[in-house]
PDB file of C-alpha atoms in Angstrom:
ATOM      1  CA  UNK A   1     126.233-194.235 116.181  1.00  0.00           C
ATOM      2  CA  UNK A   2     123.916-191.436 115.000  1.00  0.00           C
ATOM      3  CA  UNK A   3     122.872-190.211 111.649  1.00  0.00           C
ATOM      4  CA  UNK A   4     122.929-186.534 110.927  1.00  0.00           C
ATOM      5  CA  UNK A   5     120.824-184.349 108.578  1.00  0.00           C
ATOM      6  CA  UNK A   6     122.219-181.338 106.497  1.00  0.00           C
ATOM      7  CA  UNK A   7     119.918-178.680 105.140  1.00  0.00           C
ATOM      8  CA  UNK A   8     121.052-177.014 102.085  1.00  0.00           C
ATOM      9  CA  UNK A   9     119.416-173.761 101.480  1.00  0.00           C
ATOM     10  CA  UNK A  10     121.225-172.676  98.348  1.00  0.00           C
ATOM     11  CA  UNK A  11     123.742-173.649  95.685  1.00  0.00           C
ATOM     12  CA  UNK A  12     125.802-171.280  93.828  1.00  0.00           C
ATOM     13  CA  UNK A  13     125.933-173.523  90.761  1.00  0.00           C
ATOM     14  CA  UNK A  14     129.532-172.790  89.697  1.00  0.00           C
ATOM     15  CA  UNK A  15     130.813-176.380  90.179  1.00  0.00           C
ATOM     16  CA  UNK A  16     127.714-177.663  88.231  1.00  0.00           C
ATOM     17  CA  UNK A  17     128.503-175.263  85.435  1.00  0.00           C
ATOM     18  CA  UNK A  18     132.074-176.473  85.407  1.00  0.00           C
ATOM     19  CA  UNK A  19     130.807-180.221  85.331  1.00  0.00           C
ATOM     20  CA  UNK A  20     128.750-179.145  82.262  1.00  0.00           C
ATOM     21  CA  UNK A  21     131.700-177.723  80.568  1.00  0.00           C
ATOM     22  CA  UNK A  22     130.356-174.087  80.955  1.00  0.00           C
ATOM     23  CA  UNK A  23     133.360-172.223  82.584  1.00  0.00           C
ATOM     24  CA  UNK A  24     132.030-168.889  81.358  1.00  0.00           C
ATOM     25  CA  UNK A  25     128.530-169.490  82.632  1.00  0.00           C
ATOM     26  CA  UNK A  26     125.167-169.421  80.660  1.00  0.00           C
ATOM     27  CA  UNK A  27     124.901-166.348  78.537  1.00  0.00           C
ATOM     28  CA  UNK A  28     121.606-167.281  77.023  1.00  0.00           C
ATOM     29  CA  UNK A  29     118.764-165.970  79.349  1.00  0.00           C
ATOM     30  CA  UNK A  30     116.482-168.801  78.798  1.00  0.00           C
ATOM     31  CA  UNK A  31     119.263-171.340  79.819  1.00  0.00           C
ATOM     32  CA  UNK A  32     120.123-169.241  82.778  1.00  0.00           C
ATOM     33  CA  UNK A  33     116.279-169.375  83.769  1.00  0.00           C
ATOM     34  CA  UNK A  34     116.171-173.126  83.208  1.00  0.00           C
ATOM     35  CA  UNK A  35     119.159-173.657  85.394  1.00  0.00           C
ATOM     36  CA  UNK A  36     117.727-171.557  88.319  1.00  0.00           C
ATOM     37  CA  UNK A  37     114.418-173.600  87.954  1.00  0.00           C
ATOM     38  CA  UNK A  38     116.429-176.891  88.146  1.00  0.00           C
ATOM     39  CA  UNK A  39     118.380-175.605  91.183  1.00  0.00           C
ATOM     40  CA  UNK A  40     115.106-174.712  93.012  1.00  0.00           C
ATOM     41  CA  UNK A  41     113.470-177.956  92.086  1.00  0.00           C
ATOM     42  CA  UNK A  42     116.486-180.034  93.268  1.00  0.00           C
ATOM     43  CA  UNK A  43     116.857-177.920  96.764  1.00  0.00           C
ATOM     44  CA  UNK A  44     113.190-178.770  97.332  1.00  0.00           C
ATOM     45  CA  UNK A  45     113.707-182.571  97.216  1.00  0.00           C
ATOM     46  CA  UNK A  46     117.044-183.186  98.851  1.00  0.00           C
ATOM     47  CA  UNK A  47     116.917-185.049 102.022  1.00  0.00           C
ATOM     48  CA  UNK A  48     120.648-185.161 102.901  1.00  0.00           C
ATOM     49  CA  UNK A  49     122.076-187.343 105.809  1.00  0.00           C
ATOM     50  CA  UNK A  50     125.265-188.602 106.624  1.00  0.00           C
ATOM     51  CA  UNK A  51     126.626-191.167 109.260  1.00  0.00           C
ATOM     52  CA  UNK A  52     130.266-191.609 110.221  1.00  0.00           C
ATOM     53  CA  UNK A  53     132.580-193.792 112.659  1.00  0.00           C
ATOM     54  CA  UNK A  54     136.069-193.105 113.828  1.00  0.00           C
ATOM     55  CA  UNK A  55     138.739-195.761 114.109  1.00  0.00           C
ATOM     56  CA  UNK A  56     142.265-195.793 115.720  1.00  0.00           C
ATOM     57  CA  UNK A  57     144.822-196.267 113.011  1.00  0.00           C
ATOM     58  CA  UNK A  58     148.087-198.273 113.547  1.00  0.00           C
ATOM     59  CA  UNK A  59     150.128-200.304 111.232  1.00  0.00           C
ATOM     60  CA  UNK A  60     148.077-199.461 108.277  1.00  0.00           C
ATOM     61  CA  UNK A  61     144.932-200.880 109.856  1.00  0.00           C
ATOM     62  CA  UNK A  62     141.689-199.623 111.240  1.00  0.00           C
ATOM     63  CA  UNK A  63     141.543-201.102 114.760  1.00  0.00           C
ATOM     64  CA  UNK A  64     138.280-202.766 115.408  1.00  0.00           C
ATOM     65  CA  UNK A  65     136.934-202.306 111.977  1.00  0.00           C
ATOM     66  CA  UNK A  66     135.594-205.102 109.499  1.00  0.00           C
ATOM     67  CA  UNK A  67     136.542-202.781 106.556  1.00  0.00           C
ATOM     68  CA  UNK A  68     140.280-202.225 106.037  1.00  0.00           C
ATOM     69  CA  UNK A  69     141.542-199.832 103.146  1.00  0.00           C
ATOM     70  CA  UNK A  70     143.939-201.482 100.811  1.00  0.00           C
ATOM     71  CA  UNK A  71     146.416-200.020  98.067  1.00  0.00           C
ATOM     72  CA  UNK A  72     149.414-197.882  97.736  1.00  0.00           C
ATOM     73  CA  UNK A  73     147.743-194.581  97.052  1.00  0.00           C
ATOM     74  CA  UNK A  74     145.511-194.916 100.416  1.00  0.00           C
ATOM     75  CA  UNK A  75     148.645-196.000 102.371  1.00  0.00           C
ATOM     76  CA  UNK A  76     150.395-192.802 101.371  1.00  0.00           C
ATOM     77  CA  UNK A  77     147.309-190.706 102.038  1.00  0.00           C
ATOM     78  CA  UNK A  78     146.960-192.062 105.510  1.00  0.00           C
ATOM     79  CA  UNK A  79     150.709-192.009 106.413  1.00  0.00           C
ATOM     80  CA  UNK A  80     151.008-190.630 109.929  1.00  0.00           C
ATOM     81  CA  UNK A  81     147.304-190.696 110.776  1.00  0.00           C
ATOM     82  CA  UNK A  82     146.281-191.572 114.237  1.00  0.00           C
ATOM     83  CA  UNK A  83     142.578-191.976 113.534  1.00  0.00           C
ATOM     84  CA  UNK A  84     140.658-192.578 110.420  1.00  0.00           C
ATOM     85  CA  UNK A  85     137.035-191.411 109.879  1.00  0.00           C
ATOM     86  CA  UNK A  86     134.861-193.483 107.715  1.00  0.00           C
ATOM     87  CA  UNK A  87     132.042-191.295 106.447  1.00  0.00           C
ATOM     88  CA  UNK A  88     129.010-191.986 104.146  1.00  0.00           C
ATOM     89  CA  UNK A  89     126.570-189.231 102.823  1.00  0.00           C
ATOM     90  CA  UNK A  90     123.556-189.145 100.577  1.00  0.00           C
ATOM     91  CA  UNK A  91     121.125-186.517  99.012  1.00  0.00           C
ATOM     92  CA  UNK A  92     118.282-189.325  99.498  1.00  0.00           C
ATOM     93  CA  UNK A  93     115.955-190.950  96.993  1.00  0.00           C
ATOM     94  CA  UNK A  94     114.045-187.871  95.945  1.00  0.00           C
ATOM     95  CA  UNK A  95     116.985-186.629  94.134  1.00  0.00           C
ATOM     96  CA  UNK A  96     117.307-189.952  92.151  1.00  0.00           C
ATOM     97  CA  UNK A  97     113.384-189.655  91.265  1.00  0.00           C
ATOM     98  CA  UNK A  98     113.837-185.924  90.307  1.00  0.00           C
ATOM     99  CA  UNK A  99     116.653-186.930  87.831  1.00  0.00           C
ATOM    100  CA  UNK A 100     114.662-189.597  86.407  1.00  0.00           C
ATOM    101  CA  UNK A 101     111.663-187.435  85.873  1.00  0.00           C
ATOM    102  CA  UNK A 102     113.827-184.704  84.196  1.00  0.00           C
ATOM    103  CA  UNK A 103     114.576-187.167  81.417  1.00  0.00           C
ATOM    104  CA  UNK A 104     110.900-186.669  80.235  1.00  0.00           C
ATOM    105  CA  UNK A 105     111.596-182.981  79.933  1.00  0.00           C
ATOM    106  CA  UNK A 106     114.605-182.992  77.707  1.00  0.00           C
ATOM    107  CA  UNK A 107     118.355-183.749  77.857  1.00  0.00           C
ATOM    108  CA  UNK A 108     119.318-180.332  78.709  1.00  0.00           C
ATOM    109  CA  UNK A 109     117.298-180.395  81.954  1.00  0.00           C
ATOM    110  CA  UNK A 110     118.504-183.768  83.008  1.00  0.00           C
ATOM    111  CA  UNK A 111     122.195-182.776  82.484  1.00  0.00           C
ATOM    112  CA  UNK A 112     121.571-179.646  84.741  1.00  0.00           C
ATOM    113  CA  UNK A 113     119.951-181.535  87.540  1.00  0.00           C
ATOM    114  CA  UNK A 114     122.529-184.171  87.535  1.00  0.00           C
ATOM    115  CA  UNK A 115     125.318-181.689  87.566  1.00  0.00           C
ATOM    116  CA  UNK A 116     123.568-179.804  90.294  1.00  0.00           C
ATOM    117  CA  UNK A 117     123.104-182.784  92.291  1.00  0.00           C
ATOM    118  CA  UNK A 118     126.744-183.616  91.937  1.00  0.00           C
ATOM    119  CA  UNK A 119     127.582-180.250  93.396  1.00  0.00           C
ATOM    120  CA  UNK A 120     125.045-180.731  96.202  1.00  0.00           C
ATOM    121  CA  UNK A 121     126.484-183.941  97.545  1.00  0.00           C
ATOM    122  CA  UNK A 122     129.944-182.079  97.671  1.00  0.00           C
ATOM    123  CA  UNK A 123     128.448-179.310  99.757  1.00  0.00           C
ATOM    124  CA  UNK A 124     126.684-181.924 102.006  1.00  0.00           C
ATOM    125  CA  UNK A 125     130.233-183.621 102.530  1.00  0.00           C
ATOM    126  CA  UNK A 126     131.519-180.236 103.337  1.00  0.00           C
ATOM    127  CA  UNK A 127     128.955-179.650 105.847  1.00  0.00           C
ATOM    128  CA  UNK A 128     129.342-183.175 107.277  1.00  0.00           C
ATOM    129  CA  UNK A 129     133.211-182.710 107.664  1.00  0.00           C
ATOM    130  CA  UNK A 130     132.846-179.372 109.445  1.00  0.00           C
ATOM    131  CA  UNK A 131     130.378-181.079 111.852  1.00  0.00           C
ATOM    132  CA  UNK A 132     132.582-184.083 112.665  1.00  0.00           C
ATOM    133  CA  UNK A 133     135.474-181.738 113.441  1.00  0.00           C
ATOM    134  CA  UNK A 134     133.312-179.472 115.544  1.00  0.00           C
ATOM    135  CA  UNK A 135     132.796-182.626 117.600  1.00  0.00           C
ATOM    136  CA  UNK A 136     136.181-184.236 117.573  1.00  0.00           C
ATOM    137  CA  UNK A 137     138.103-180.928 117.808  1.00  0.00           C
ATOM    138  CA  UNK A 138     140.393-179.276 115.159  1.00  0.00           C
ATOM    139  CA  UNK A 139     142.841-181.888 114.313  1.00  0.00           C
ATOM    140  CA  UNK A 140     144.928-181.705 111.217  1.00  0.00           C
ATOM    141  CA  UNK A 141     143.193-183.940 108.767  1.00  0.00           C
ATOM    142  CA  UNK A 142     143.428-185.163 104.967  1.00  0.00           C
ATOM    143  CA  UNK A 143     141.139-184.495 102.153  1.00  0.00           C
ATOM    144  CA  UNK A 144     138.291-186.994 101.630  1.00  0.00           C
ATOM    145  CA  UNK A 145     139.446-190.132  99.928  1.00  0.00           C
ATOM    146  CA  UNK A 146     136.774-192.520  98.262  1.00  0.00           C
ATOM    147  CA  UNK A 147     136.850-195.890  97.159  1.00  0.00           C
ATOM    148  CA  UNK A 148     137.573-196.201  93.403  1.00  0.00           C
ATOM    149  CA  UNK A 149     140.066-193.231  93.690  1.00  0.00           C
ATOM    150  CA  UNK A 150     143.636-194.146  93.120  1.00  0.00           C
ATOM    151  CA  UNK A 151     143.952-197.788  93.600  1.00  0.00           C
ATOM    152  CA  UNK A 152     141.733-197.909  96.655  1.00  0.00           C
ATOM    153  CA  UNK A 153     139.410-200.715  95.508  1.00  0.00           C
ATOM    154  CA  UNK A 154     135.783-199.841  94.772  1.00  0.00           C
ATOM    155  CA  UNK A 155     134.741-203.450  96.014  1.00  0.00           C
ATOM    156  CA  UNK A 156     135.451-202.374  99.443  1.00  0.00           C
ATOM    157  CA  UNK A 157     132.478-200.032  99.515  1.00  0.00           C
ATOM    158  CA  UNK A 158     130.201-202.672 100.523  1.00  0.00           C
ATOM    159  CA  UNK A 159     131.988-203.491 103.620  1.00  0.00           C
ATOM    160  CA  UNK A 160     132.570-199.777 104.436  1.00  0.00           C
ATOM    161  CA  UNK A 161     128.625-199.376 104.341  1.00  0.00           C
ATOM    162  CA  UNK A 162     128.058-202.367 106.341  1.00  0.00           C
ATOM    163  CA  UNK A 163     130.568-200.975 109.222  1.00  0.00           C
ATOM    164  CA  UNK A 164     128.584-197.714 109.142  1.00  0.00           C
ATOM    165  CA  UNK A 165     125.285-199.469 109.166  1.00  0.00           C
ATOM    166  CA  UNK A 166     124.483-197.145 106.398  1.00  0.00           C
ATOM    167  CA  UNK A 167     121.387-198.971 104.919  1.00  0.00           C
ATOM    168  CA  UNK A 168     119.439-198.752 108.281  1.00  0.00           C
ATOM    169  CA  UNK A 169     121.002-195.343 109.298  1.00  0.00           C
ATOM    170  CA  UNK A 170     120.604-193.395 106.139  1.00  0.00           C
ATOM    171  CA  UNK A 171     119.082-195.739 103.606  1.00  0.00           C
ATOM    172  CA  UNK A 172     122.264-196.195 101.521  1.00  0.00           C
ATOM    173  CA  UNK A 173     123.437-199.308 100.066  1.00  0.00           C
ATOM    174  CA  UNK A 174     125.312-200.965  96.968  1.00  0.00           C
ATOM    175  CA  UNK A 175     124.112-203.497  94.351  1.00  0.00           C
ATOM    176  CA  UNK A 176     126.352-206.344  93.148  1.00  0.00           C
ATOM    177  CA  UNK A 177     127.889-203.783  90.527  1.00  0.00           C
ATOM    178  CA  UNK A 178     129.164-201.634  93.540  1.00  0.00           C
ATOM    179  CA  UNK A 179     126.540-198.883  92.306  1.00  0.00           C
ATOM    180  CA  UNK A 180     125.232-196.932  95.098  1.00  0.00           C
ATOM    181  CA  UNK A 181     121.539-196.377  95.887  1.00  0.00           C
ATOM    182  CA  UNK A 182     120.510-193.555  96.022  1.00  0.00           C
ATOM    183  CA  UNK A 183     122.991-192.826  93.289  1.00  0.00           C
ATOM    184  CA  UNK A 184     123.880-189.282  94.444  1.00  0.00           C
ATOM    185  CA  UNK A 185     125.794-190.680  97.437  1.00  0.00           C
ATOM    186  CA  UNK A 186     129.485-190.678  98.545  1.00  0.00           C
ATOM    187  CA  UNK A 187     131.619-192.864 100.866  1.00  0.00           C
ATOM    188  CA  UNK A 188     135.079-191.608 101.826  1.00  0.00           C
ATOM    189  CA  UNK A 189     138.054-192.035 104.399  1.00  0.00           C
ATOM    190  CA  UNK A 190     139.720-188.908 106.216  1.00  0.00           C
ATOM    191  CA  UNK A 191     142.845-189.339 108.097  1.00  0.00           C
ATOM    192  CA  UNK A 192     143.410-187.343 111.136  1.00  0.00           C
ATOM    193  CA  UNK A 193     146.246-186.698 113.471  1.00  0.00           C
ATOM    194  CA  UNK A 194     149.380-184.331 114.304  1.00  0.00           C
ATOM    195  CA  UNK A 195     151.923-186.415 112.220  1.00  0.00           C
ATOM    196  CA  UNK A 196     150.116-186.616 108.833  1.00  0.00           C
ATOM    197  CA  UNK A 197     152.040-186.836 105.790  1.00  0.00           C
ATOM    198  CA  UNK A 198     149.094-187.222 103.364  1.00  0.00           C
ATOM    199  CA  UNK A 199     147.413-184.121 101.515  1.00  0.00           C
ATOM    200  CA  UNK A 200     145.245-181.792 103.223  1.00  0.00           C
ATOM    201  CA  UNK A 201     143.867-180.638  99.939  1.00  0.00           C
ATOM    202  CA  UNK A 202     142.852-182.874  96.911  1.00  0.00           C
ATOM    203  CA  UNK A 203     145.322-182.637  93.997  1.00  0.00           C
ATOM    204  CA  UNK A 204     145.483-184.406  90.675  1.00  0.00           C
ATOM    205  CA  UNK A 205     148.584-186.369  91.583  1.00  0.00           C
ATOM    206  CA  UNK A 206     146.960-189.591  92.626  1.00  0.00           C
ATOM    207  CA  UNK A 207     144.069-189.468  90.488  1.00  0.00           C
ATOM    208  CA  UNK A 208     143.846-192.520  87.971  1.00  0.00           C
ATOM    209  CA  UNK A 209     142.589-190.055  85.282  1.00  0.00           C
ATOM    210  CA  UNK A 210     145.773-187.784  85.722  1.00  0.00           C
ATOM    211  CA  UNK A 211     147.175-187.032  82.139  1.00  0.00           C
ATOM    212  CA  UNK A 212     143.842-187.800  80.355  1.00  0.00           C
ATOM    213  CA  UNK A 213     141.339-185.732  82.400  1.00  0.00           C
ATOM    214  CA  UNK A 214     138.972-183.431  80.312  1.00  0.00           C
ATOM    215  CA  UNK A 215     139.006-180.742  82.904  1.00  0.00           C
ATOM    216  CA  UNK A 216     142.843-180.504  82.882  1.00  0.00           C
ATOM    217  CA  UNK A 217     142.908-180.671  78.959  1.00  0.00           C
ATOM    218  CA  UNK A 218     140.645-177.624  79.094  1.00  0.00           C
ATOM    219  CA  UNK A 219     143.171-175.718  81.450  1.00  0.00           C
ATOM    220  CA  UNK A 220     140.909-176.392  84.719  1.00  0.00           C
ATOM    221  CA  UNK A 221     140.548-178.962  87.570  1.00  0.00           C
ATOM    222  CA  UNK A 222     137.659-180.822  88.836  1.00  0.00           C
ATOM    223  CA  UNK A 223     138.745-179.760  92.335  1.00  0.00           C
ATOM    224  CA  UNK A 224     137.568-176.524  93.982  1.00  0.00           C
TER     225      UNK A 224
END
C-alpha cells in the first residue's frame, strides 16, 4: 500500500469565498490583496498526501476489512457497488501551523487561511480520485462519502484510518474525540461498479443539515 503526494500549484479561491459567505467576491482592494497573500502562504506550506485501499463489496460488507460502514444512508449510497475504495488525504502539519500563526495576525486572516485550506483539501481529494481511477480504470463510481455524513458514524473513522495504516503512511490519526490531526484532512468511501444505484454527484438529499443549511438558506449550495 503506497502513499501518494499531490502538488497544488494554485487555488482559484472561489470555494473559499463561498465558505466565507462572500458569493460576490472581495470588492475591497486591500481585502483582495490579503486574500491573495494568504493563498500564497498556504500553497507554500501544503504537503498534501493520500493513501487508499480497494476492497470487494458484497452483502453490505467490505471483504477483508476490519472497518465496516454502518447506516442506512451509506447502504443506499453503496447499493450495487462491486468494490469500495477507502481513501484518506491530508494537507500536512504545516497547514495547521500556518492557521495557528495566523491567529496572531487577526481574525480576518485566520478565517481566510482556514477557508482556503478547506478548499485545498477538496482539490487534493479531486486529484487523488483522478489518480486512483487512472490506475483502476474508468469504472462508474459514487461521490466521496465521509464518516459523519448522513448516519455513517464518525466513530468509525479510527478503524478506517487503521485499515489504511494512515498514521505511518501519511501522518494522519484521530484523538479520542474523533478529531483528526492534521486537522485539514478527510477520510471517505467511494463505491465503484457497473450496477451502482448511489449518486455519482453529491447532493443535499442525504445531508443531516438539509433544511437548515446556511448555504441553502442563502440560495446556494456547499457543493461544486
